[in-house]
Each structure stands twice: as structure tokens, then as C-alpha cells.
mmCIF file with all atom_site columns, C-alpha atoms in Angstrom:
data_model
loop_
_atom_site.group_PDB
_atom_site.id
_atom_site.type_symbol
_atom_site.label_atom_id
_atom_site.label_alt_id
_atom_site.label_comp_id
_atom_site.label_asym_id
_atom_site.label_entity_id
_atom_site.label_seq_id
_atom_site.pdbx_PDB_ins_code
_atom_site.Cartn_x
_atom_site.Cartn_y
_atom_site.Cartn_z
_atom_site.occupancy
_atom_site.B_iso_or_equiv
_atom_site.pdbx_formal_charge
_atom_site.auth_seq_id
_atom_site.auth_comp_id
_atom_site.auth_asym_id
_atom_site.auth_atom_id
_atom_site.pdbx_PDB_model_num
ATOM 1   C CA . UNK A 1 1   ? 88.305 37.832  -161.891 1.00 67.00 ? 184 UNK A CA 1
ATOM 2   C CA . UNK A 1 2   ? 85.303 38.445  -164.511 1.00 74.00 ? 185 UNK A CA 1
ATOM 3   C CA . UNK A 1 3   ? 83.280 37.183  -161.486 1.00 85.00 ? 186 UNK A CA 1
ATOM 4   C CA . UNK A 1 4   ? 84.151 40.328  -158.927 1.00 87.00 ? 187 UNK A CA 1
ATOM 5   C CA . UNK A 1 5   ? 83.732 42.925  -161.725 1.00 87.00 ? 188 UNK A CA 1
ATOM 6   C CA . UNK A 1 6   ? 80.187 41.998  -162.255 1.00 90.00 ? 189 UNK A CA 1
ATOM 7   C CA . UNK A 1 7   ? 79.261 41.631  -158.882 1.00 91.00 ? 190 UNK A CA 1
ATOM 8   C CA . UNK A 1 8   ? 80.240 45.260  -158.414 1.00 92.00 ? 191 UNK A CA 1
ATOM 9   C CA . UNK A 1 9   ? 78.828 46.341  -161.616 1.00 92.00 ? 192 UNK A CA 1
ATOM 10  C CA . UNK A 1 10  ? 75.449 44.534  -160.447 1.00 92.00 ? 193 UNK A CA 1
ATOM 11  C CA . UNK A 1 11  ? 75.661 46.520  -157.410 1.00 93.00 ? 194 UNK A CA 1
ATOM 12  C CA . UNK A 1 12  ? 76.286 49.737  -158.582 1.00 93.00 ? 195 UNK A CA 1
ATOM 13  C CA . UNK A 1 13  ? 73.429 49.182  -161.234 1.00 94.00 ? 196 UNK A CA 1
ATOM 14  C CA . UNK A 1 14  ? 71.164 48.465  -158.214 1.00 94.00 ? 197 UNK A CA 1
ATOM 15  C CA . UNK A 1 15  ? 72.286 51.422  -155.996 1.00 94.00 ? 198 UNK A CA 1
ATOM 16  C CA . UNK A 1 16  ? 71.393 53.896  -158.881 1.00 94.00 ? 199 UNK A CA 1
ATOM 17  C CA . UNK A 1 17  ? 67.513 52.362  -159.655 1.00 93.00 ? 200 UNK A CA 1
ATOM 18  C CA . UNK A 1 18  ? 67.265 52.686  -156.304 1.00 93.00 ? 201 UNK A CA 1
ATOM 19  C CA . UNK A 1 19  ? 68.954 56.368  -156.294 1.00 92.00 ? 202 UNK A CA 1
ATOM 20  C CA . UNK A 1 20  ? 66.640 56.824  -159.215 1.00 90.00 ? 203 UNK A CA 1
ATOM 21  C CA . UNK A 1 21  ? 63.395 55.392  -157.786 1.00 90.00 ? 204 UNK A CA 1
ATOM 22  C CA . UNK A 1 22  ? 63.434 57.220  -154.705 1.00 87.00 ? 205 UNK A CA 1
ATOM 23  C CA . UNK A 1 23  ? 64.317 60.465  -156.398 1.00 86.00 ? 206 UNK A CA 1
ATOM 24  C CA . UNK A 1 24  ? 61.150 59.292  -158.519 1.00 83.00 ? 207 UNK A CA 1
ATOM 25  C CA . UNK A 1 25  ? 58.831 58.553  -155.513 1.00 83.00 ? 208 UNK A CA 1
ATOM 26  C CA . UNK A 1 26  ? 59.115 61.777  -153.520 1.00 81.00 ? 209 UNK A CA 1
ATOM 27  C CA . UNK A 1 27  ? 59.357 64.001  -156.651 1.00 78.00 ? 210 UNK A CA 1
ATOM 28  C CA . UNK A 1 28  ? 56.010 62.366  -157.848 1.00 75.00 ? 211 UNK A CA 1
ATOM 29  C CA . UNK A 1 29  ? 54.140 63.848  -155.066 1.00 67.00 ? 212 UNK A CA 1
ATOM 30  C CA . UNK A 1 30  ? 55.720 67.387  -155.515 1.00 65.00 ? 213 UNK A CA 1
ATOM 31  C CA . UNK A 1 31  ? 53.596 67.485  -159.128 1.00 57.00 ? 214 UNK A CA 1
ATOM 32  C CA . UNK A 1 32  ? 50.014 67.294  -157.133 1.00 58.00 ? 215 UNK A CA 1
ATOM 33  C CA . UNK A 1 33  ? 48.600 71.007  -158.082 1.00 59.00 ? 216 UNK A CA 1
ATOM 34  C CA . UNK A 1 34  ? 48.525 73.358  -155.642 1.00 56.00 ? 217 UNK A CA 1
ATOM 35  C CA . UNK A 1 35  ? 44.984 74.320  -154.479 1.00 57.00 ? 218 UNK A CA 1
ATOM 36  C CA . UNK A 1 36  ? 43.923 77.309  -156.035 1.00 60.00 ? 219 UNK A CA 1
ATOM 37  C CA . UNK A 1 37  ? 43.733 80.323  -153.671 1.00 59.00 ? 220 UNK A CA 1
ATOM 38  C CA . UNK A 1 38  ? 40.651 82.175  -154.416 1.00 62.00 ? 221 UNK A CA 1
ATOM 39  C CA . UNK A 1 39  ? 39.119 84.919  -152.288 1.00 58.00 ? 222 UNK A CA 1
ATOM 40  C CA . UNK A 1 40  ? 35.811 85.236  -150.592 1.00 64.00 ? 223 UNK A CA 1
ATOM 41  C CA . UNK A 1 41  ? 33.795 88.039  -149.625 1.00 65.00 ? 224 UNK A CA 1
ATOM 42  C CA . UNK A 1 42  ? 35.357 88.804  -146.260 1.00 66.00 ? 225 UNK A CA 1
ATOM 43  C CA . UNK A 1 43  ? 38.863 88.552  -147.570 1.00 64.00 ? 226 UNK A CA 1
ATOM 44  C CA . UNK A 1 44  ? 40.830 91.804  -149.044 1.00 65.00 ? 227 UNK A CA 1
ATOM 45  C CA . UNK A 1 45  ? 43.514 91.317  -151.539 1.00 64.00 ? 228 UNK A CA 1
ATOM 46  C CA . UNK A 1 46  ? 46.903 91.735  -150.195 1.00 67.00 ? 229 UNK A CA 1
ATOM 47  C CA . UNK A 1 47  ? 48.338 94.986  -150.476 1.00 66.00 ? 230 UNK A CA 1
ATOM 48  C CA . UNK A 1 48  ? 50.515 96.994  -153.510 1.00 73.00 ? 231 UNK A CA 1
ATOM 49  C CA . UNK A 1 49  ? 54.089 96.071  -153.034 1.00 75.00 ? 232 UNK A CA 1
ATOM 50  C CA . UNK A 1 50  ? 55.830 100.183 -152.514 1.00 78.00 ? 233 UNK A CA 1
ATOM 51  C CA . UNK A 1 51  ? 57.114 101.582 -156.057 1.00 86.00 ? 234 UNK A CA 1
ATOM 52  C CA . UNK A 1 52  ? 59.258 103.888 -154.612 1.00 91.00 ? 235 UNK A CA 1
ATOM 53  C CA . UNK A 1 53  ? 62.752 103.133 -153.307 1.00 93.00 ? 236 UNK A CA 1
ATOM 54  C CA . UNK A 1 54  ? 64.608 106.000 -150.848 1.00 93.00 ? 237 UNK A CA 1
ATOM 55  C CA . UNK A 1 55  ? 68.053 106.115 -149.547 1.00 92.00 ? 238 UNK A CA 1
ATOM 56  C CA . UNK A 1 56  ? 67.729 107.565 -145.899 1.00 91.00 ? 239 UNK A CA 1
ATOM 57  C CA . UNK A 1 57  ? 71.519 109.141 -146.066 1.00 92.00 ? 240 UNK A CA 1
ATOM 58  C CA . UNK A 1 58  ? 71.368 111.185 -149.210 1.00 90.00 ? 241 UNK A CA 1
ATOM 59  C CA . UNK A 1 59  ? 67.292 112.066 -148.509 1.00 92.00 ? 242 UNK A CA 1
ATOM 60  C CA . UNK A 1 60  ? 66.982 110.795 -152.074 1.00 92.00 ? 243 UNK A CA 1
ATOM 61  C CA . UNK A 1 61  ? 64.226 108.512 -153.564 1.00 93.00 ? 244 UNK A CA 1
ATOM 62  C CA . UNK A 1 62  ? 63.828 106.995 -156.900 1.00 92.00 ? 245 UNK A CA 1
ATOM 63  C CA . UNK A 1 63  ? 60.723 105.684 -159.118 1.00 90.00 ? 246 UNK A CA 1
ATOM 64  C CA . UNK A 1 64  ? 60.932 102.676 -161.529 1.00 89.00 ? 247 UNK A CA 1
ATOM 65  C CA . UNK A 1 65  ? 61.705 105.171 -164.367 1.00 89.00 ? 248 UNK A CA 1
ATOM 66  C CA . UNK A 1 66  ? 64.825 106.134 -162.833 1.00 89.00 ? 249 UNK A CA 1
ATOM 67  C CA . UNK A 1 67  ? 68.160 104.506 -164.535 1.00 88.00 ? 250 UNK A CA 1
ATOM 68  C CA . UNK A 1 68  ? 69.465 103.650 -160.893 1.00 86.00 ? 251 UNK A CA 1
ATOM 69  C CA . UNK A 1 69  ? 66.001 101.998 -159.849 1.00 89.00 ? 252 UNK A CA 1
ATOM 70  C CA . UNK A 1 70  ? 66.711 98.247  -160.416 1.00 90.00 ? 253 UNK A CA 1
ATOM 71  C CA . UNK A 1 71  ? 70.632 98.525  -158.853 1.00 89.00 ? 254 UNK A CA 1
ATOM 72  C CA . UNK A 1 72  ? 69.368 100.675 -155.643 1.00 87.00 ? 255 UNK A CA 1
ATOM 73  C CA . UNK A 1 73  ? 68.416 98.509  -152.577 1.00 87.00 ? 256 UNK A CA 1
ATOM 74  C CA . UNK A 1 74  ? 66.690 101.117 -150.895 1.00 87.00 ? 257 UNK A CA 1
ATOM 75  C CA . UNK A 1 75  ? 66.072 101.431 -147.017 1.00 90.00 ? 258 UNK A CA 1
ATOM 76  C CA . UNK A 1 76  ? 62.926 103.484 -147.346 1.00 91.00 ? 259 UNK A CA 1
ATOM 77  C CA . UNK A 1 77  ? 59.994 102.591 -149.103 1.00 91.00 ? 260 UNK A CA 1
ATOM 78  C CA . UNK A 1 78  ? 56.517 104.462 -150.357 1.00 92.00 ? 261 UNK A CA 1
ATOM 79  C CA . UNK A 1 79  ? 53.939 103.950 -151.933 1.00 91.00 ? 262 UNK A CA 1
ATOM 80  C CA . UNK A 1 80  ? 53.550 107.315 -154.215 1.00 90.00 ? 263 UNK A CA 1
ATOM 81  C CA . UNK A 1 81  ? 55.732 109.905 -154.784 1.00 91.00 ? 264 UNK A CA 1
ATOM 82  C CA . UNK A 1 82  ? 54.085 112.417 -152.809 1.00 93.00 ? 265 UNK A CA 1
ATOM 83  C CA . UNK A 1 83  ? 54.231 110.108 -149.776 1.00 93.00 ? 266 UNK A CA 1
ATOM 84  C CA . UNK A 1 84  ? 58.173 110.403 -149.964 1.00 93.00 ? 267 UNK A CA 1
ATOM 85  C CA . UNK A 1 85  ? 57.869 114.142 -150.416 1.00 95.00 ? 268 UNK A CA 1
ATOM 86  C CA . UNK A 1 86  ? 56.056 114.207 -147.344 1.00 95.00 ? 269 UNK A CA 1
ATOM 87  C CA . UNK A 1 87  ? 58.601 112.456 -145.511 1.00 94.00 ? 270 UNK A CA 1
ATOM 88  C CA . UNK A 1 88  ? 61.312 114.873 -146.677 1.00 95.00 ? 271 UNK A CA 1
ATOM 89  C CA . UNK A 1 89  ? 63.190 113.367 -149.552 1.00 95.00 ? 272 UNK A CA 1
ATOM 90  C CA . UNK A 1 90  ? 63.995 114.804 -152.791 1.00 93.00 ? 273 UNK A CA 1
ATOM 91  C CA . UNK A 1 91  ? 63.270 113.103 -156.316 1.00 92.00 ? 274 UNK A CA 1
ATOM 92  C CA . UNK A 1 92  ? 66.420 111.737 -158.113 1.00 87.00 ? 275 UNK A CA 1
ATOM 93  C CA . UNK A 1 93  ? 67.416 113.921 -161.035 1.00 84.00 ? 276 UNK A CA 1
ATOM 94  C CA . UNK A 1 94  ? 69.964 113.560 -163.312 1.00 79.00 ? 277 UNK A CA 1
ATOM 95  C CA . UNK A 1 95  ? 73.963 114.470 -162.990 1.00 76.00 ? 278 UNK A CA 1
ATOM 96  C CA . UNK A 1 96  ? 75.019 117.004 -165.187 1.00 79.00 ? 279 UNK A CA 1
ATOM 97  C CA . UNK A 1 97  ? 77.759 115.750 -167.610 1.00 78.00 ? 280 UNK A CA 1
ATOM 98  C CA . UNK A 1 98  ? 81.225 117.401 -166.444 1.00 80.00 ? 281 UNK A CA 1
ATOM 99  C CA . UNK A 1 99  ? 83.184 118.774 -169.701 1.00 79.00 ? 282 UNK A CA 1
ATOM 100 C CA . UNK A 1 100 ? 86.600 116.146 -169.875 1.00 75.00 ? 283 UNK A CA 1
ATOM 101 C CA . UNK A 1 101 ? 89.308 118.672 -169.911 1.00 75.00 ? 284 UNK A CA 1
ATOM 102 C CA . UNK A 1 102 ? 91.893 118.182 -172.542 1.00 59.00 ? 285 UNK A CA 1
#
């Protein structure tokens, strides 16, 4: 009886080093630096990510200082402010606080 339970004890043991060593092996070569991407003359930098989000059904569009900014998805994009005027949508502005009525 002692016999089977540490055959399969000797087998589990052996399943995980070898769980562990192959987890070892290929995570090994994921540690290699990456090659540093530098640029050279004839390459431009890659282009500013748009700042401005816009909502095409209420014509709106908000900047990063606007409290709705980081919750907005946005379906329009720009690049400045005046490039979303252009394209016919309004700044964001505040709602006026509505009196609660007693």
C-alpha cells in the first residue's frame, strides 16, 4: 500500500519539475532585451496621438481638461481645438446646476 502512494507521489513530483522547467525554458528567452529602436536621419518620429475627443451625435468635443474626458470614447478625433471648430463642433461647457425643488 505505502508502495502505490509513493509511486504516485514520485510521479506527480516529476510532472511538476517538468511543468516547472519548461515554464523556465521558454520564459528564459522572453528576458533577452529588446533591441533598442533608435531613429536615423531619413526616419520621422511617429505622429502626436489626437488630444481631442468629439461625439459626432451631439456635435460636441472635449479636451483633456474636461471632467468627462477620460469616460468619453469619442468617435471623432483632432488634433487642436480649432481643428474641431473647423469641422463644426462645439466645445463642452459645463451644465448649469438645476435648483432641487422642495
Amino acid at each position: 500500500m505505502f508502495g502505490f502512494f509513493l509511486q504516485m507521489f514520485l510521479l506527480c513530483a516529476g510532472a511538476f519539475l517538468a511543468g516547472v522547467l519548461l515554464t523556465w525554458l521558454t520564459m528564459r528567452s522572453r528576458e533577452q532585451p529588446p533591441a533598442e529602436a533608435s531613429l536615423t536621419i531619413l526616419e520621422e518620429p511617429a505622429a502626436a496621438v489626437p488630444a481631442i475627443k468629439a461625439n459626432s451625435r451631439t456635435m460636441m468635443f472635449h479636451t483633456p481638461e474636461s471632467p468627462y474626458y477620460k469616460r468619453m470614447k469619442g468617435d471623432a478625433f483632432f488634433h487642436s481645438p480649432e481643428d474641431a471648430r473647423r469641422a463644426g463642433y462645439t466645445m463642452w461647457t459645463p451644465r448649469p446646476r438645476v435648483p432641487a425643488e422642495a
